[in-house]
CSV table of C-alpha atoms in Angstrom, one decimal:
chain,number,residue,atom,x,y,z
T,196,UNK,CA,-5.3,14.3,23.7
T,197,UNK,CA,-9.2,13.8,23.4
T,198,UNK,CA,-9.4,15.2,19.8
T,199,UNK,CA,-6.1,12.9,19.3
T,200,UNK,CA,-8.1,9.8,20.3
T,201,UNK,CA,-10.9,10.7,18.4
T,202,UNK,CA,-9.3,11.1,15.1
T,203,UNK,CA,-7.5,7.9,15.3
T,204,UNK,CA,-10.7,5.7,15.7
T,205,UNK,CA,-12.8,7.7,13.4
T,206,UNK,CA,-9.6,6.9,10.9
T,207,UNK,CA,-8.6,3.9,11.6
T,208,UNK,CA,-12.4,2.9,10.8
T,209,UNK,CA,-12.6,4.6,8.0
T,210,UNK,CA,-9.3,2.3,6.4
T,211,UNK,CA,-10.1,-0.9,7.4
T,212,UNK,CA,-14.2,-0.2,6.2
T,213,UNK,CA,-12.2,0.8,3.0
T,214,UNK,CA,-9.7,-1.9,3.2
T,215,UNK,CA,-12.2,-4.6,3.4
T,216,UNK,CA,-14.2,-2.7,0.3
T,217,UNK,CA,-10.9,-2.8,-2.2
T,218,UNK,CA,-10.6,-6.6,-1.4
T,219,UNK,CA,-14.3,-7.6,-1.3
T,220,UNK,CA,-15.9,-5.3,-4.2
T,221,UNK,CA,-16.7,-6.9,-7.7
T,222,UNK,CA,-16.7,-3.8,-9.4
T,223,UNK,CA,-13.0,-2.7,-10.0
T,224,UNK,CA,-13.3,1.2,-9.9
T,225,UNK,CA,-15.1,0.7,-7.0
T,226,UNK,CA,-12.2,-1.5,-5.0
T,227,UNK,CA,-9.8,1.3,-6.7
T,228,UNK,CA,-11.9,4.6,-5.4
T,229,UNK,CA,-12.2,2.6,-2.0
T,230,UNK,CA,-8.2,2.3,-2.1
T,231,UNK,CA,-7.9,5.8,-2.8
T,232,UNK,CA,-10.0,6.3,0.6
T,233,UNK,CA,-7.6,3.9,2.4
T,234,UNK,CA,-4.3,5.7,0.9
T,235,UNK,CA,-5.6,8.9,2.2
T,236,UNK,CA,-6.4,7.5,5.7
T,237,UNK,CA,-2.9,6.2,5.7
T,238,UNK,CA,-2.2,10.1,4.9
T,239,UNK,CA,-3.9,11.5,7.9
T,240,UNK,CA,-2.4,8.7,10.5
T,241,UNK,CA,1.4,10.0,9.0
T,242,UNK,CA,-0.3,13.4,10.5
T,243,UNK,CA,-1.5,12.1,13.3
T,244,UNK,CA,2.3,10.3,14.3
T,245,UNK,CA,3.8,14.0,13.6
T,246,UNK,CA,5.3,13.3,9.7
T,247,UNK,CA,3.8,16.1,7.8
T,248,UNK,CA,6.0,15.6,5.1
T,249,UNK,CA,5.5,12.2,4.8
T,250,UNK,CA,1.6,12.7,4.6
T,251,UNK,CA,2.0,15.1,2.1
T,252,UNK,CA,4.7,13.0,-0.2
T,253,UNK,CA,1.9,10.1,0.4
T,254,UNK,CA,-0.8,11.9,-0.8
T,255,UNK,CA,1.0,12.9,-4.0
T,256,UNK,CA,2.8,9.9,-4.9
T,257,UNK,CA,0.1,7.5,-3.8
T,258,UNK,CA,-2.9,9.4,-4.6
T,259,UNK,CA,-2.1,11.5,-7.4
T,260,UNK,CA,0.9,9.0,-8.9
T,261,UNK,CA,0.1,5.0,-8.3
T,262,UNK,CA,-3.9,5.7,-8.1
T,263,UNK,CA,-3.7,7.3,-11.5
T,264,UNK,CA,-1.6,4.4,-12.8
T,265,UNK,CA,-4.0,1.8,-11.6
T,266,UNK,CA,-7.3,3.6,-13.0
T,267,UNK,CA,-5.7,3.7,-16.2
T,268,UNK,CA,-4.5,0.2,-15.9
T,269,UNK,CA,-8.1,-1.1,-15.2
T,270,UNK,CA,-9.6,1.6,-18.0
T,271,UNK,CA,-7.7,-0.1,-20.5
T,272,UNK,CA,-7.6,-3.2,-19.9
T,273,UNK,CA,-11.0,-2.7,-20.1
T,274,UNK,CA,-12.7,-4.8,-17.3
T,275,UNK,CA,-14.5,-2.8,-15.0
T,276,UNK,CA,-17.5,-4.4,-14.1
T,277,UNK,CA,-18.3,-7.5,-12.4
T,278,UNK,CA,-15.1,-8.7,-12.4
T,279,UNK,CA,-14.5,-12.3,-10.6
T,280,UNK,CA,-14.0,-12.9,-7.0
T,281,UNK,CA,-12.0,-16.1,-7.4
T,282,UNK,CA,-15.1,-18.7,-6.9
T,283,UNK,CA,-13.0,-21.3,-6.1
T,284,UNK,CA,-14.3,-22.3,-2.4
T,285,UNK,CA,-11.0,-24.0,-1.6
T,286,UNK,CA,-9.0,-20.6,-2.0
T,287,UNK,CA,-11.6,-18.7,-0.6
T,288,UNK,CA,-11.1,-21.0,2.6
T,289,UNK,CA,-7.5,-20.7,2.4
T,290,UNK,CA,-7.0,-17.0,1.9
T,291,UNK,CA,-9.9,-16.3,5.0
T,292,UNK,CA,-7.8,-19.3,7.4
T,293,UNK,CA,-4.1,-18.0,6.6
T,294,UNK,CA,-5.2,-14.1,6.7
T,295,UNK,CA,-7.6,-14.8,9.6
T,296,UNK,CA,-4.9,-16.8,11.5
T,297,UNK,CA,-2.4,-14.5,10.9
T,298,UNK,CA,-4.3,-11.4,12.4
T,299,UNK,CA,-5.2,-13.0,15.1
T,300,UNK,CA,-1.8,-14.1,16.1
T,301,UNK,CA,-0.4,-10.4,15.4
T,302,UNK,CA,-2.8,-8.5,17.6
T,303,UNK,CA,-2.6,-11.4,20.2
T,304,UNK,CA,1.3,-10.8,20.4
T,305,UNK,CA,0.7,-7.0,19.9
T,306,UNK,CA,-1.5,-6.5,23.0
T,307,UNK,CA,0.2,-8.9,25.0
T,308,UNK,CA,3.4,-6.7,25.6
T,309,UNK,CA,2.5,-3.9,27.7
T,310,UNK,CA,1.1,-0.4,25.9
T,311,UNK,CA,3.4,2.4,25.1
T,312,UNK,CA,2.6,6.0,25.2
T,313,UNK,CA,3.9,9.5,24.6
T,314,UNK,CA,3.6,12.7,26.9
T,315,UNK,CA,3.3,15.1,24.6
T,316,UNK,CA,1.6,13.8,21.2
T,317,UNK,CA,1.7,16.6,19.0
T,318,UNK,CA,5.0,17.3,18.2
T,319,UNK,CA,6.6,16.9,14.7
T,320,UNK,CA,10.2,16.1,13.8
T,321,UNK,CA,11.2,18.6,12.0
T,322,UNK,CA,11.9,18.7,8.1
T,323,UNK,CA,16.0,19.5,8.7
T,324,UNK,CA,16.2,16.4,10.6
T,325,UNK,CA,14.8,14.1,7.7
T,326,UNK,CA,16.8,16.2,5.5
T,327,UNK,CA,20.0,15.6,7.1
T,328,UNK,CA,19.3,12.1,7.6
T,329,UNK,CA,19.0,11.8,4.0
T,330,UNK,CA,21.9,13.2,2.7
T,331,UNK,CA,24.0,12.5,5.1
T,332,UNK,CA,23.4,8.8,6.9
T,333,UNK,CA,21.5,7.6,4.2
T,334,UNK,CA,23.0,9.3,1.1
T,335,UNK,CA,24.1,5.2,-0.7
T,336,UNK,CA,20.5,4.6,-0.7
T,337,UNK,CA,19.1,7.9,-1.9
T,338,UNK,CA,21.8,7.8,-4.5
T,339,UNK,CA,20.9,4.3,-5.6
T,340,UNK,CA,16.9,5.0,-5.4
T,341,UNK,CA,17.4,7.9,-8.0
T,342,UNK,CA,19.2,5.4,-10.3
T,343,UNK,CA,16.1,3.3,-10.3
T,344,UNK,CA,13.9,5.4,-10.8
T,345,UNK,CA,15.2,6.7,-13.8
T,346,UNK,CA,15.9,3.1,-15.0
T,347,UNK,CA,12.3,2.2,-13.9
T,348,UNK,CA,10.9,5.1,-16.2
T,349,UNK,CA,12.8,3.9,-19.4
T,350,UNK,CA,12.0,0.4,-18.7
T,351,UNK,CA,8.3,1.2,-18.2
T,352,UNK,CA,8.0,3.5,-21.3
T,353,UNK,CA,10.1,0.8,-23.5
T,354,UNK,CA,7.5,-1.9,-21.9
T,355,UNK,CA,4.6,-0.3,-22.8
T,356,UNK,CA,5.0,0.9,-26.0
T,357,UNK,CA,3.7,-0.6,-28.9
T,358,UNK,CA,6.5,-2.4,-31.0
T,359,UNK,CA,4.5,-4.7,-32.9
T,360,UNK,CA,3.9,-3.0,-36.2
V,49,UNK,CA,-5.7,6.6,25.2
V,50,UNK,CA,-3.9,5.8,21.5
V,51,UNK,CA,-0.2,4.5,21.7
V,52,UNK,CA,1.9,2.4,19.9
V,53,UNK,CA,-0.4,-0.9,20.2
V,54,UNK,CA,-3.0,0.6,18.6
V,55,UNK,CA,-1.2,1.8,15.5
V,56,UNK,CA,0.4,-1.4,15.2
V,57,UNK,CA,-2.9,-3.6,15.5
V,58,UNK,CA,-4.2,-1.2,13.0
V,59,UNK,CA,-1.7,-1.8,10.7
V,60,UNK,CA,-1.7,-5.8,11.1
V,61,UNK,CA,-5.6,-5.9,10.2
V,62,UNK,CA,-3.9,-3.6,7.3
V,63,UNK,CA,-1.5,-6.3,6.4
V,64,UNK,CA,-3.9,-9.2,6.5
V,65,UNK,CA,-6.7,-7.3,4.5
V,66,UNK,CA,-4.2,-7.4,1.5
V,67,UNK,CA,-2.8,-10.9,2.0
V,68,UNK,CA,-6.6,-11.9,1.7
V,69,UNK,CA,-7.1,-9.8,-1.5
V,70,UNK,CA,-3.9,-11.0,-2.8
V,71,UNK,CA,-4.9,-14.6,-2.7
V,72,UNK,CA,-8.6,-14.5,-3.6
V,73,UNK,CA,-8.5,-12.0,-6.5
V,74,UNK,CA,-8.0,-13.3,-10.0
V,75,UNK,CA,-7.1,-10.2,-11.7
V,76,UNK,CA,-3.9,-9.0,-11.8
V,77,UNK,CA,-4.5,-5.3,-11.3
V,78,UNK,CA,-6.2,-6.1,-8.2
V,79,UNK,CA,-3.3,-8.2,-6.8
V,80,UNK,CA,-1.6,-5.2,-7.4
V,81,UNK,CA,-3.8,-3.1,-5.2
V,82,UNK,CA,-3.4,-5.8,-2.4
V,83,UNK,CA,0.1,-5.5,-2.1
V,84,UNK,CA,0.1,-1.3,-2.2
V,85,UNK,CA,-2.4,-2.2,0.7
V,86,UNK,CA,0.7,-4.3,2.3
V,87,UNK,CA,3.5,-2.0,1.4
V,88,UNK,CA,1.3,0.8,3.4
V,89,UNK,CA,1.0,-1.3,6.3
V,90,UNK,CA,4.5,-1.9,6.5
V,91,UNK,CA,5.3,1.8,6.3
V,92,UNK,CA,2.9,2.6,8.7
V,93,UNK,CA,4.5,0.3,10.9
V,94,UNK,CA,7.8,2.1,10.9
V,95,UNK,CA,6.7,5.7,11.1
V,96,UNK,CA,4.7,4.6,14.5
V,97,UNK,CA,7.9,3.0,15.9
V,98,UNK,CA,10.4,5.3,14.8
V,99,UNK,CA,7.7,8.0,16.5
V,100,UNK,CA,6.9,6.2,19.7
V,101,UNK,CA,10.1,4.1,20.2
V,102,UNK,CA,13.1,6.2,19.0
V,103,UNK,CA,11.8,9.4,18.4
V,104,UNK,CA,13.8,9.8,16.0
V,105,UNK,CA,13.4,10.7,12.1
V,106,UNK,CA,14.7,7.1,10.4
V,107,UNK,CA,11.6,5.3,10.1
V,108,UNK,CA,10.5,8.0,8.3
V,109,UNK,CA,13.4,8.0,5.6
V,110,UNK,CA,12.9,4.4,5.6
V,111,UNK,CA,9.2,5.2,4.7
V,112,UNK,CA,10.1,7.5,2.5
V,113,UNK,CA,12.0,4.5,0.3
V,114,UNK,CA,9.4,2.3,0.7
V,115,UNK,CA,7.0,4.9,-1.3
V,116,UNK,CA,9.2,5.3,-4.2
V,117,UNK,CA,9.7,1.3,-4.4
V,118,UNK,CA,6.0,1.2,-4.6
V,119,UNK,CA,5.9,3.7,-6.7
V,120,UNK,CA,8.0,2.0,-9.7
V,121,UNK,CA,6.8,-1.1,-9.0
V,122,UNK,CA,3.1,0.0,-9.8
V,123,UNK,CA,4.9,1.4,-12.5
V,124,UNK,CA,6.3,-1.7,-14.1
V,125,UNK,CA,3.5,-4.1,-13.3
V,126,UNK,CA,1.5,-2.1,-14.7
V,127,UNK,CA,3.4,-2.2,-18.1
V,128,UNK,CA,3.4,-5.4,-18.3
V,129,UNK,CA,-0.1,-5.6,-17.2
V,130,UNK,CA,-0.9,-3.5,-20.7
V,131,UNK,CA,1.7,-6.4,-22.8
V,132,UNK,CA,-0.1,-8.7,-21.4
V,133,UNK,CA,-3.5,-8.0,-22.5
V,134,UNK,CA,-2.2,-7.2,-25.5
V,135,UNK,CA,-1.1,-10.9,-26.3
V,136,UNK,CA,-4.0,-13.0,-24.2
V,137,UNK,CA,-6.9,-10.4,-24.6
V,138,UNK,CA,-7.4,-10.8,-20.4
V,139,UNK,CA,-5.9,-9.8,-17.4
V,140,UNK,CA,-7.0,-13.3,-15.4
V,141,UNK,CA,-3.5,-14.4,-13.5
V,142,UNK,CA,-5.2,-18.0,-13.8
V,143,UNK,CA,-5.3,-18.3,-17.2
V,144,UNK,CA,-1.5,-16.9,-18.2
V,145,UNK,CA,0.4,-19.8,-17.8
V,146,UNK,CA,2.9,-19.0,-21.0
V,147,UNK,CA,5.4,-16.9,-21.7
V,148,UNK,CA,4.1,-16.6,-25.2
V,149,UNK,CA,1.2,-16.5,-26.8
């Protein structure tokens, strides 16, 4: 229960330190290794909540699929460094005000209702569960999923190929 | 002692960090990165209630769907992230304003 403890605030910092690096960083492969970091954090509190297989579909779709995706995005596209923080002062003050306000007024409502706890923390559901749930209560939407997905992968390819010459 | 508050408080401050990168940032892959930051948060959310509230395992499929939305939607902004350098030569969300060049 200690060690349970324990890892959640060492990983909680370590998102919201990375978090607030991915917004606040000028330098673009820095905000993306810094999301990387976050992704994986997200990874290890799916652990920590008893989803293994979560985690581990999280760590390869996130990091090893969408982080690729986005470092080649920003490679060629080709602006890496020093890349604007929108100076504007009037958005700044909106963005910190709306985002500010609305944090506060989620973990106000969150800590006013009374905290909830488990006995027995580490205990995972089990892989047949998530299994069955999948094909069975939610077969429409697995169905459907896999028919975007394979739309999404010809639309993508047709987007980004080169059809100018 | 860690319960459900604290996962959900973590994954508000979550949520907020990538409204506030979504607003302020001018380039559009970064935008992008905000809302994967918001998508997790929202995921997050659901695996600690499904774990804590109904032990049971749909928050998890329901995760599980929100992963592979993310996933092709990196996977078309990105494409047209690429067309649209192509025809402006930048990747500044202020400056598109046209549908063509």
């Amino acid at each position: 229960m200690e060690l349970f403890d324990l890892f959640f605030y060492i990983f909680a910092a370590i998102i919201v330190v990375a978090g607030a690096v991915t917004v606040l960083n000028k330098n673009l492969i820095y905000s993306a290794f810094a999301l990387l970091i976050l992704l994986s954090g997200v990874a290890v509190m799916f652990f920590l909540l008893g989803a293994e297989f979560l985690a581990m579909v999280q760590i390869l779709i996130y990091v090893g699929g969408i982080m690729i995706l986005v470092v080649f995005g920003i490679m060629l596209t080709g602006q890496i460094k020093s890349v604007p923080v929108r100076e504007n002062f009037l958005y700044l003050l909106i963005a910190s005000v709306v985002s500010g306000l609305l944090c506060g007024l989620l973990v106000t409502g969150i800590t006013s209702r009374p905290a909830q706890f488990l006995t027995s923390v580490v205990e995972s559901t089990s892989l047949r569960s998530l299994g069955n749930l999948l094909i069975g209560k939610y077969y429409l939407i697995f169905g459907i999923l896999g028919v975007l997905l394979l739309v999404i992968l010809i639309a993508a390819a047709g987007m980004a190929r080169n059809n100018r010459e | 002692m860690v319960g459900l508050n604290h996962f959900l408080v973590l994954s508000a401050v979550l949520f907020c960090l990538g409204l506030f990168g979504v607003i302020t940032r001018k380039n559009a892959i970064t935008v992008l990165m905000g809302l994967e930051m918001i998508l997790n948060a929202a995921s997050l959310n659901f695996v600690a209630i499904s774990r804590y509230v109904t032990n049971a395992a749909d928050g998890q499929v329901v995760s599980l769907f929100i992963i592979v939305l993310a996933a092709s939607e990196a996977a078309i902004a990105l494409a047209i992230v690429l067309n649209l350098y192509k025809n402006f030569y930048n990747v500044n969300i202020d400056e598109i304003n046209t549908l063509k060049e």
